[in-house]
Coordinates of C-alpha atoms and ligand atoms in Angstrom, one line a residue:
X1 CA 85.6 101.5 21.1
X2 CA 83.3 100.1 23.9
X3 CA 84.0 101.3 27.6
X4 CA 84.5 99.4 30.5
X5 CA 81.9 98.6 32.6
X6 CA 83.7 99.6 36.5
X7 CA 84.4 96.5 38.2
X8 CA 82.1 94.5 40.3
X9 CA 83.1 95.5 44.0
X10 CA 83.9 99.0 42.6
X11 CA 84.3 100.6 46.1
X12 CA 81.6 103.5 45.3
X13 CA 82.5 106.3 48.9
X14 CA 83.0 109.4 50.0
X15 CA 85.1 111.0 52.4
X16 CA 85.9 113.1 55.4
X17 CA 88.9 114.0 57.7
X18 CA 88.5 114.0 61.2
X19 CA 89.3 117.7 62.3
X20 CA 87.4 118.3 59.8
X21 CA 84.2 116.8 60.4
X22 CA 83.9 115.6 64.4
X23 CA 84.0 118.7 66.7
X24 CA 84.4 117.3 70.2
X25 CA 87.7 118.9 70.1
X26 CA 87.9 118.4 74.4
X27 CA 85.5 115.9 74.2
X28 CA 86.4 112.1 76.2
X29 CA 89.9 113.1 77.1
X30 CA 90.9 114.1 73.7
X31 CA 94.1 116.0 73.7
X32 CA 94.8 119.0 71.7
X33 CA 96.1 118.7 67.9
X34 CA 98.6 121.0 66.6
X35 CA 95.2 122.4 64.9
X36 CA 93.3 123.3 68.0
X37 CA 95.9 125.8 69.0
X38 CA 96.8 127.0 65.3
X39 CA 93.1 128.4 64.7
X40 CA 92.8 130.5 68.1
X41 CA 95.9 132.7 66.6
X42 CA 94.3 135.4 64.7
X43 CA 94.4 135.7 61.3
X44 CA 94.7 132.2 60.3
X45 CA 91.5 130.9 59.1
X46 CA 88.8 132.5 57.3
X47 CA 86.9 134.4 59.9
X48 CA 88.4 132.3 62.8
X49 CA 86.7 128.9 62.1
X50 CA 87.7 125.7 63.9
X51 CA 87.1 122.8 64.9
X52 CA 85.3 122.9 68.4
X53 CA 81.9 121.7 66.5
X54 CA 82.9 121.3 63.3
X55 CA 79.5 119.3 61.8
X56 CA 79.6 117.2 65.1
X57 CA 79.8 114.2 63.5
X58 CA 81.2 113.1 66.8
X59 CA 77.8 113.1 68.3
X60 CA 76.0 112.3 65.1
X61 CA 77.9 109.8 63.5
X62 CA 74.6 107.3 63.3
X63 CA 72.5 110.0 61.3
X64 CA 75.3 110.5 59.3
X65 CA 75.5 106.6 59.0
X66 CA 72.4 106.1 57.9
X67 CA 72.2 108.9 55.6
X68 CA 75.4 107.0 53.4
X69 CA 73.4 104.0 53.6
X70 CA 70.4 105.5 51.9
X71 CA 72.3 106.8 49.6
X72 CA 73.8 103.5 48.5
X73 CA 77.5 104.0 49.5
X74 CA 79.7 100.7 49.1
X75 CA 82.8 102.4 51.3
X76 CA 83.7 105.4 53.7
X77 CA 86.4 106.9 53.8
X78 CA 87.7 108.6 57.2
X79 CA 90.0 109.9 59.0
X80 CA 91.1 108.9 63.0
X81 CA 92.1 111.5 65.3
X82 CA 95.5 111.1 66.4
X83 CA 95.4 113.0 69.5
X84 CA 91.8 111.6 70.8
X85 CA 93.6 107.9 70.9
X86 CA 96.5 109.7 72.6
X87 CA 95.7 112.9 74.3
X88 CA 100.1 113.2 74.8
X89 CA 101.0 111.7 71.5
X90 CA 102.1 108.4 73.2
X91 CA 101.8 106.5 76.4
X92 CA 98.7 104.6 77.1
X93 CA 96.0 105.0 74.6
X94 CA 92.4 106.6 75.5
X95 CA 90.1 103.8 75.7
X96 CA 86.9 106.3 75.1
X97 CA 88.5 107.5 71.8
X98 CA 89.1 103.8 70.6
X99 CA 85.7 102.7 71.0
X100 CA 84.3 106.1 69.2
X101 CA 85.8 104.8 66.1
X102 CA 84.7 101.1 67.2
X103 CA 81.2 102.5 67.0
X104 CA 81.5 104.4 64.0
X105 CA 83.2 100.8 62.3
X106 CA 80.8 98.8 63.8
X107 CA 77.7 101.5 62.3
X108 CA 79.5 101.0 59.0
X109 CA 79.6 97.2 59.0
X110 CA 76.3 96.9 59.8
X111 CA 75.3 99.0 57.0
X112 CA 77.6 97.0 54.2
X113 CA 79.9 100.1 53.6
X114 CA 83.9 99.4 54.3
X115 CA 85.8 101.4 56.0
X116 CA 88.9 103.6 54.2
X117 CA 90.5 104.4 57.6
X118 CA 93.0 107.0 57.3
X119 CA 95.7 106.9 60.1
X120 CA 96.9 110.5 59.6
X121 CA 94.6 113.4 58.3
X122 CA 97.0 116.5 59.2
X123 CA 95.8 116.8 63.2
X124 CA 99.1 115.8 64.6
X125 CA 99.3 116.0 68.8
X126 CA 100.3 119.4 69.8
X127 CA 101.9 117.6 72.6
X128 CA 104.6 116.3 70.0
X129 CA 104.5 119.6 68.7
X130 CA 105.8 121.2 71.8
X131 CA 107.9 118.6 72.8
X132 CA 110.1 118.1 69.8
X133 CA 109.0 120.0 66.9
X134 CA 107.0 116.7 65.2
X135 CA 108.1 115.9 62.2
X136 CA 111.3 117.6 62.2
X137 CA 112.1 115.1 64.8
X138 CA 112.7 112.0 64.1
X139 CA 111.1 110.8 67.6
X140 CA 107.8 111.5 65.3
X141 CA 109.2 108.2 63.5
X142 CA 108.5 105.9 66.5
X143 CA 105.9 107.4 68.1
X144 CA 103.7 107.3 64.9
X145 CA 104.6 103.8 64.8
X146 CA 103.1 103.5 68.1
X147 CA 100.3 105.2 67.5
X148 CA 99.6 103.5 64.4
X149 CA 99.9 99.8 65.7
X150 CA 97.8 100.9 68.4
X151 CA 94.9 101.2 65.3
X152 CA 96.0 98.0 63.7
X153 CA 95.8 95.7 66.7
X154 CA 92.3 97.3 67.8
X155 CA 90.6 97.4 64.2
X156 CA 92.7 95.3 61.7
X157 CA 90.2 92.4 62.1
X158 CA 87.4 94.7 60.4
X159 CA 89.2 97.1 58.8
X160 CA 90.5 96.0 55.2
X161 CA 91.6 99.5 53.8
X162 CA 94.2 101.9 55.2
X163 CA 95.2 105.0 53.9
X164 CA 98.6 105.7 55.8
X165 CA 99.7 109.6 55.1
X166 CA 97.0 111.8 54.0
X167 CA 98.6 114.8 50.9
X168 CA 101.9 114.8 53.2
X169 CA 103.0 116.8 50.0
X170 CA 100.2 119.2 50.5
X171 CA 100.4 119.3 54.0
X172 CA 104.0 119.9 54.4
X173 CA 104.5 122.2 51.6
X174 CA 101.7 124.7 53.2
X175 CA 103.5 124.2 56.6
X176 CA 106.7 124.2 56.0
X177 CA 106.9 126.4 53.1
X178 CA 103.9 128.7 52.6
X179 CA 103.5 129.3 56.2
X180 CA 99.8 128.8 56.3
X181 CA 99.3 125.4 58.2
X182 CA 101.0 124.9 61.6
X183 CA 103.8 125.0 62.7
X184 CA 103.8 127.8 59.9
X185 CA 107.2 128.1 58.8
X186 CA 109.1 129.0 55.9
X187 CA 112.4 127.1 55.1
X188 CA 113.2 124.8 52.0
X189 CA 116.0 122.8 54.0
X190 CA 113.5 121.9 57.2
X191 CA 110.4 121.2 54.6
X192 CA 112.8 118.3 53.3
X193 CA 114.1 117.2 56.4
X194 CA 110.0 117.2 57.3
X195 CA 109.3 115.3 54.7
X196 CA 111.8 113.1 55.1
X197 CA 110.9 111.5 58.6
X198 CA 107.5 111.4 57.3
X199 CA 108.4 109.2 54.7
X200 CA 111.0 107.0 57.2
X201 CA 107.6 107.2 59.3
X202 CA 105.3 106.0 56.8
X203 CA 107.8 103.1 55.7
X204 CA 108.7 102.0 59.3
X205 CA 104.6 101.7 59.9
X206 CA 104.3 100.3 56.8
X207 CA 106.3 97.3 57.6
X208 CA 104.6 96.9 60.9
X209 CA 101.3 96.8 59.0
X210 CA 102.8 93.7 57.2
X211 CA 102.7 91.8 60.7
X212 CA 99.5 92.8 62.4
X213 CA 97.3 93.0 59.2
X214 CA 98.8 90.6 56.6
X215 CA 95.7 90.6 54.7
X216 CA 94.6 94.5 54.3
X217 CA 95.7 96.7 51.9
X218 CA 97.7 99.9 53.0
X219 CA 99.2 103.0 50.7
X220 CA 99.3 106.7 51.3
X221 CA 97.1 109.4 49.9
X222 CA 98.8 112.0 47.2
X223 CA 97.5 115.0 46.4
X224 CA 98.2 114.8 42.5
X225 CA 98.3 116.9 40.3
X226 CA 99.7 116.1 36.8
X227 CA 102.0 118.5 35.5
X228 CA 101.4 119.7 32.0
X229 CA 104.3 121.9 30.1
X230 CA 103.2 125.3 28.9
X231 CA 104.2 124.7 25.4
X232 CA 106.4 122.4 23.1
X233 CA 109.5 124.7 23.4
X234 CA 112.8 122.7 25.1
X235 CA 112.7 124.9 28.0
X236 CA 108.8 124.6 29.1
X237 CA 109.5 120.9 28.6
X238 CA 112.1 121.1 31.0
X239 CA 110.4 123.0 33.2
X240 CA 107.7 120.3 32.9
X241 CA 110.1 117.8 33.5
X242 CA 111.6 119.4 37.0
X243 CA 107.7 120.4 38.3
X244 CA 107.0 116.6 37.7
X245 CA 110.3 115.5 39.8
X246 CA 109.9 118.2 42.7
X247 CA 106.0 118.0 43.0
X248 CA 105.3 114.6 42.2
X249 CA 107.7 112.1 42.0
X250 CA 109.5 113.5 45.1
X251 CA 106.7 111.8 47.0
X252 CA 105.8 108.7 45.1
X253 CA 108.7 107.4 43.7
X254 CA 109.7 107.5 47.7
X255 CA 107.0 105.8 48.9
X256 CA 107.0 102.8 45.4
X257 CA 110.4 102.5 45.4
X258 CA 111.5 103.8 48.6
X259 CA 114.6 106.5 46.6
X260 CA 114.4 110.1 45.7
X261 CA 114.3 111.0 42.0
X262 CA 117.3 111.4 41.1
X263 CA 117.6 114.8 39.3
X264 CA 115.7 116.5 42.1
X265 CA 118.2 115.0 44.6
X266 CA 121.5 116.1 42.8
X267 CA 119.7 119.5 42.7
X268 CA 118.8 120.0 46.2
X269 CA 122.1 118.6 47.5
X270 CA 123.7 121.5 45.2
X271 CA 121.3 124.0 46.8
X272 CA 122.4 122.9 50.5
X273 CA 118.1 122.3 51.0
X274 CA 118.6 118.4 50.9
X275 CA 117.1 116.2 53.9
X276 CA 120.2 114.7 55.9
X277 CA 119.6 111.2 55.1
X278 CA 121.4 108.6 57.4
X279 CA 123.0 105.2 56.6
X280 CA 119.8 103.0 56.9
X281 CA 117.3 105.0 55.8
X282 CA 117.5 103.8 52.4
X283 CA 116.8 100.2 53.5
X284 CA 113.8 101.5 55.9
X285 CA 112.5 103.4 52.6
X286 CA 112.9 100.5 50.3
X287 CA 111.0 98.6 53.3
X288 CA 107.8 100.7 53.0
X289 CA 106.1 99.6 49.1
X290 CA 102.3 100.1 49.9
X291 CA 99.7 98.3 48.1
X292 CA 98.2 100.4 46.3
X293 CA 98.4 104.8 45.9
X294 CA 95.7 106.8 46.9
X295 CA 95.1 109.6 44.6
X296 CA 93.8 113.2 45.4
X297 CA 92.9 114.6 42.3
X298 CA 91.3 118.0 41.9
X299 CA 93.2 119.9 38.8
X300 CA 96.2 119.8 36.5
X301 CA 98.8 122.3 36.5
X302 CA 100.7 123.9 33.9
X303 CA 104.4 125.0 33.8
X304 CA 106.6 127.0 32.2
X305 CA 110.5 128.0 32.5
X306 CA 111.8 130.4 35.7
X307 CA 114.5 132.2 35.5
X308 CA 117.3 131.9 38.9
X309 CA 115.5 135.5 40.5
X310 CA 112.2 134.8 39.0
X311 CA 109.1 133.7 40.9
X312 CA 109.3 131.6 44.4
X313 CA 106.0 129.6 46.2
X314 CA 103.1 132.0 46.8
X315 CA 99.7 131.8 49.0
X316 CA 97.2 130.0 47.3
X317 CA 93.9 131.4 47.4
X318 CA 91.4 131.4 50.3
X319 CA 89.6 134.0 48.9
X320 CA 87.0 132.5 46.0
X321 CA 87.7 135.3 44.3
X322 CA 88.2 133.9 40.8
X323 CA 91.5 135.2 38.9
X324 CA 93.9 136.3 42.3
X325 CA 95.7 133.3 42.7
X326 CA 99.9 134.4 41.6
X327 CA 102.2 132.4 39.7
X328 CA 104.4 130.1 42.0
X329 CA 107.5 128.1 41.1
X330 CA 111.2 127.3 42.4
X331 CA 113.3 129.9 40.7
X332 CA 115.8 128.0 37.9
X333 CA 113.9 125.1 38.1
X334 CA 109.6 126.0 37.2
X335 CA 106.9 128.1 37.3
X336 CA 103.3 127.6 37.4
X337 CA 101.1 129.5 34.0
X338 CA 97.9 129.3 33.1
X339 CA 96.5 126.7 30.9
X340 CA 94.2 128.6 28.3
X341 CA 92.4 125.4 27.3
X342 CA 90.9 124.7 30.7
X343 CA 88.3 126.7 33.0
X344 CA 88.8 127.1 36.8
X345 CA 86.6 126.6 39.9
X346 CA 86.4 130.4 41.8
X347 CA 89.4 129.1 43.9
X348 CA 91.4 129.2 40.5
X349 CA 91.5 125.2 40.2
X350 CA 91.6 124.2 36.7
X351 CA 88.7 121.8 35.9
X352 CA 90.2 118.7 33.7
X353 CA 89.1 115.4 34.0
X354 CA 91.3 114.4 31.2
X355 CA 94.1 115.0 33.2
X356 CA 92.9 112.7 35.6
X357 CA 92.5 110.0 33.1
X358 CA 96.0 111.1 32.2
X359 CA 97.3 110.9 35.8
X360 CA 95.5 107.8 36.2
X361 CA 97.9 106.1 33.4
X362 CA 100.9 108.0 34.0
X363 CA 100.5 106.1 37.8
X364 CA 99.8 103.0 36.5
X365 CA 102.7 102.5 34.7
X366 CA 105.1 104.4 36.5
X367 CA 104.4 102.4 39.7
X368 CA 102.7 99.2 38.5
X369 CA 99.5 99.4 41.3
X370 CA 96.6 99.5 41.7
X371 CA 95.1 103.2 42.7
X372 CA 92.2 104.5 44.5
X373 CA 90.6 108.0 44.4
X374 CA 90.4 108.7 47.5
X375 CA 89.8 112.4 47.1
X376 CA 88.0 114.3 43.7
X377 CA 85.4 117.0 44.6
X378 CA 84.2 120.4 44.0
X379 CA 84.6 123.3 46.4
X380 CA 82.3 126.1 45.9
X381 CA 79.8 128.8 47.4
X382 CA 76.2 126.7 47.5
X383 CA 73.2 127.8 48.2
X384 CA 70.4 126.6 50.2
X385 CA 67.0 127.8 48.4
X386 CA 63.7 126.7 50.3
X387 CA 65.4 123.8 51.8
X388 CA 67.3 122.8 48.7
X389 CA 70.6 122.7 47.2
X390 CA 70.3 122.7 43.5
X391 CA 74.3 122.2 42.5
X392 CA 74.4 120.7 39.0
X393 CA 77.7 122.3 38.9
X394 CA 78.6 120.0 41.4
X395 CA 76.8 116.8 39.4
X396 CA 78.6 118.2 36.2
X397 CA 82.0 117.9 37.8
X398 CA 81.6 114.3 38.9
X399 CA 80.1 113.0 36.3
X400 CA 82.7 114.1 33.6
X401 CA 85.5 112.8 35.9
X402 CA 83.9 109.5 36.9
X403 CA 83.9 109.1 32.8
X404 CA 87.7 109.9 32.7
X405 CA 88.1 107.2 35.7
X406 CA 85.7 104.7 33.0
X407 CA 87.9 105.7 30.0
X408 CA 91.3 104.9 32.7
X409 CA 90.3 101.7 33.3
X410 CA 89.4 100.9 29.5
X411 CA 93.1 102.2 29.4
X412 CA 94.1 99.5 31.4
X413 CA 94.3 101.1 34.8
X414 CA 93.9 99.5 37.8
X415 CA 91.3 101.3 39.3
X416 CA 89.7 99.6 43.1
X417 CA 87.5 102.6 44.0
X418 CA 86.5 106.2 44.1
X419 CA 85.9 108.4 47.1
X420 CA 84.4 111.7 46.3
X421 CA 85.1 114.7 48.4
X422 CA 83.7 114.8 50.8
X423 CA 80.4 113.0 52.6
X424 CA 78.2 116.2 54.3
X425 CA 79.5 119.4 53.9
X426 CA 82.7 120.3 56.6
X427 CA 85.1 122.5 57.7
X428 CA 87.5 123.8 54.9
X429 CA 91.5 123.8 56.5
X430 CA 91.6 127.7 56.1
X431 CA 88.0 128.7 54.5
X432 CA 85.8 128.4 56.8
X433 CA 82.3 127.2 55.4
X434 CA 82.5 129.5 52.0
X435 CA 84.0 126.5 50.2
X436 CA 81.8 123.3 49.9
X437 CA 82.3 120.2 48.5
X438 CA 79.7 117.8 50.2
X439 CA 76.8 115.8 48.9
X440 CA 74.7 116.8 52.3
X441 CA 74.5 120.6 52.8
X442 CA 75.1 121.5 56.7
X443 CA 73.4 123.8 58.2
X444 CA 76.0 126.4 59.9
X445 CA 78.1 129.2 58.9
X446 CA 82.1 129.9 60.5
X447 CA 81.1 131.5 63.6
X448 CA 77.4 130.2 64.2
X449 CA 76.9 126.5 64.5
X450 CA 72.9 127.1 63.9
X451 CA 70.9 123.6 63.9
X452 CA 73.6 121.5 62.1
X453 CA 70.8 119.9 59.9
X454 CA 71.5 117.8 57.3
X455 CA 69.9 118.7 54.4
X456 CA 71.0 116.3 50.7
X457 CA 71.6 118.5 47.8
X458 CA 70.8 117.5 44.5
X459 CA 74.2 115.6 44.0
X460 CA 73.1 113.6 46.6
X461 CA 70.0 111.8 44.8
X462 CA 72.5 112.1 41.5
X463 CA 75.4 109.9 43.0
X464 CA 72.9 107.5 44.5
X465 CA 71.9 106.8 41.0
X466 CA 75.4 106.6 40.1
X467 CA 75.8 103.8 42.1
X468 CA 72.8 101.9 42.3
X469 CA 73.8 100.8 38.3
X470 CA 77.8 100.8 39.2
X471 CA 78.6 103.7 37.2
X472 CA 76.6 102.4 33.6
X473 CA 75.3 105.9 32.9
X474 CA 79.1 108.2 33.5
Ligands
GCO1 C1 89.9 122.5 52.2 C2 90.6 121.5 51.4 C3 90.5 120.1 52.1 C4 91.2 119.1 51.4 C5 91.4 117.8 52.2 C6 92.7 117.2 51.7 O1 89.2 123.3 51.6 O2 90.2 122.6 53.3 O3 90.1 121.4 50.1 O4 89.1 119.9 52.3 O5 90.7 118.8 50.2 O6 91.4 117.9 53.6 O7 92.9 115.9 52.1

């Protein structure tokens, strides 16, 4: 069977987030995100890293710029700043934040990359925060609205691609039920609730989109991961079957066809944990159908049956210590087990780029759209050795999943482009520096910023290749 040659106007990227990458935290009457106050309590991040510097890109967006340009990038995926456009969360917006991500556009233009522009990468004004609890609130629904329009009316005339939510399933599932994003708490019937005006959010934007930017393309970001049973037996099936509903279609069956899976509903309203949905909402949901899904893939998980006191969610690993990440499920419902057929990454991902192929189709037809990687990467400890990064691990990685996304669209799969994780080198949520995925080593460690030099690893020259002959060789 002959494989697919990836479509001409592939969108070949990378990406980044902005607390992640900018610094500038104070910087041009940037407010503070719920972020900038989460990482100055102790104990939260690996060795208290933050965001004051970051990797600066803030000051050194051109070098970074022109580095994507040399390397041959077709697309850039990034992330704006929520509170930098509005230091309060609403009001009047900051005109010197606007025209940071006009320049940054403007550098990308110039250099033939298009912009992915994610409207909501996880730094959420703490203002909001303070005020009203942010997404528990459905205040968050209008004045993400605001905030969003605000974007679409100041960049929707260059600006095709929008991501809308960035992993709100991740996101809120660390914050709301692991404890270890802000606001840090742990309470099944307030994640759902959460997620709830998240999703009213994301529709009621959604639609707005429809009349400022009629012709660009908006859909959210999903961090998938494609559910495998732990064996044939009826009650790892099941299992299967309820880890797909609660950790999967929970989010995009809401977003594609704007209602809850059904099973999971019935089970949560049993459980007294389901979000208090009013009349309306339904028709605001159905309201929302983006235009195409942005996937986050990094692993595939495997589950097996829990029993009613068995195991509940558990802290994933920040470690990199290889083999310490626990078993975590919904007890009754799933558990997670390991998968004996796959290897892991030292942060105990599996590696499976046949599950992306397999998530790829299982998307496709599910949802009939068209899909975008907008995340697939590998974190790991690199090493800089006489001013080089040798990470064929890294190369490896890519390569075999950039084949799975060639064998997907052979399958039939609507596939528009593929943003690897990430661009340079940034600031890992809750690891620091320790875990890095970028193409461009940066110079710094968590609590020494050092001379922020930007130094391309090996992976750098290899993706290059990649896409000077679209993808012929993966
Ligand atoms: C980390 C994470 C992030 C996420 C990204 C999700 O180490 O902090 O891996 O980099 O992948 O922000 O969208």
């Amino acid at each position: 069977r002959q494989l697919k040659d990836f479509p001409d106007g592939f969108l070949w990227g990378a990406a980044s987030a902005a607390y992640q990458v900018e610094g500038a935290w104070n910087a041009d009457g940037k407010g503070e995100s719920v972020w900038d106050v989460f990482t100055r309590e102790p104990g939260r991040t690996f060795k208290g890293s933050n965001g004051e510097v970051a990797v600066d890109h803030y000051h050194r967006y051109a070098e970074d710029v022109a580095l994507m340009a040399e390397m041959g990038m077709k697309a850039y995926r990034f992330s704006v700043s929520w509170p930098r456009i509005f230091p309060d969360g609403r009001g009047t917006p900051n005109e010197a934040g606007l025209a940071f991500y006009d320049r940054l556009i403007d550098a990308l233009l110039a250099n033939g990359i298009e912009p992915v522009l994610t409207l909501y990468h996880w730094d959420l004004p703490q203002a909001l925060q303070a005020e009203y609890g942010g997404w528990e609130d459905r205040r968050i629904i209008a004045d993400f609205a605001h905030y969003c329009v605000t974007l679409f009316q100041r960049f929707g005339g260059k600006v095709k691609y929008w991501v809308s939510l960035n992993e709100q399933n991740y996101n809120l599932t660390n914050a709301y039920q692991l404890g270890t994003h802000p606001p840090a708490v742990q309470d099944r019937k307030r994640f759902f609730c959460a997620n709830h005006h998240a999703f009213l959010a994301n529709a009621t934007m959604i639609a707005a989109f429809r009349q400022h930017v009629p012709q660009g393309q908006i859909g959210p970001s999903f961090a998938y991961s494609p559910a495998y049973p732990a064996s044939s037996a009826p009650a790892d099936m099941l299992a299967f079957e309820n880890a797909e509903e609660f950790t999967n279609y929970w989010w995009l069956d809401t977003y594609c066809f704007g209602r809850y899976p059904q099973a999971a509903l019935a089970h949560l309203q049993a459980a007294g944990e389901a979000p208090d949905i009013l009349p309306g909402d339904e028709a605001i949901l159905r309201n929302g159908r983006p235009d195409f899904i942005g996937v986050n893939y990094y692993q595939t998980l495997t589950f097996t049956e829990n029993s009613l006191d068995g195991v509940t969610m558990q802290r994933i690993n920040t470690t990199g210590q290889k083999g310490t990440t626990p078993a975590s499920g919904v007890p009754g419902l799933y558990k997670t087990a390991p998968n004996p057929n796959l290897t892991t990454t030292n942060w105990d991902w599996s590696i499976d780029p046949t599950g992306l192929r397999i998530g790829l189709r299982r998307l496709a037809s599910r949802y009939a759209l068209p899909l975008m990687i907008t995340e697939n990467g590998l974190g790991e400890f690199d090493q800089l050795e006489h001013g080089k990064v040798h990470d064929s691990y890294r190369i490896d990685y890519l390569r075999s999943h950039l084949h799975a996304c060639r064998e997907a669209i052979t399958d039939g799969v609507d596939l528009i482009g593929y943003c690897a994780w990430s661009f340079t080198d940034i600031l890992s949520w809750l690891n620091g520096y320790q875990k890095r995925y970028g193409f461009v080593y940066i110079d710094r460690d968590e609590t020494d910023a050092k001379t922020l030099q930007r130094i391309p690893k090996d992976s750098f020259y290899w993706y290059q290749g990649v896409i000077a002959n679209n993808g012929a060789d993966v």
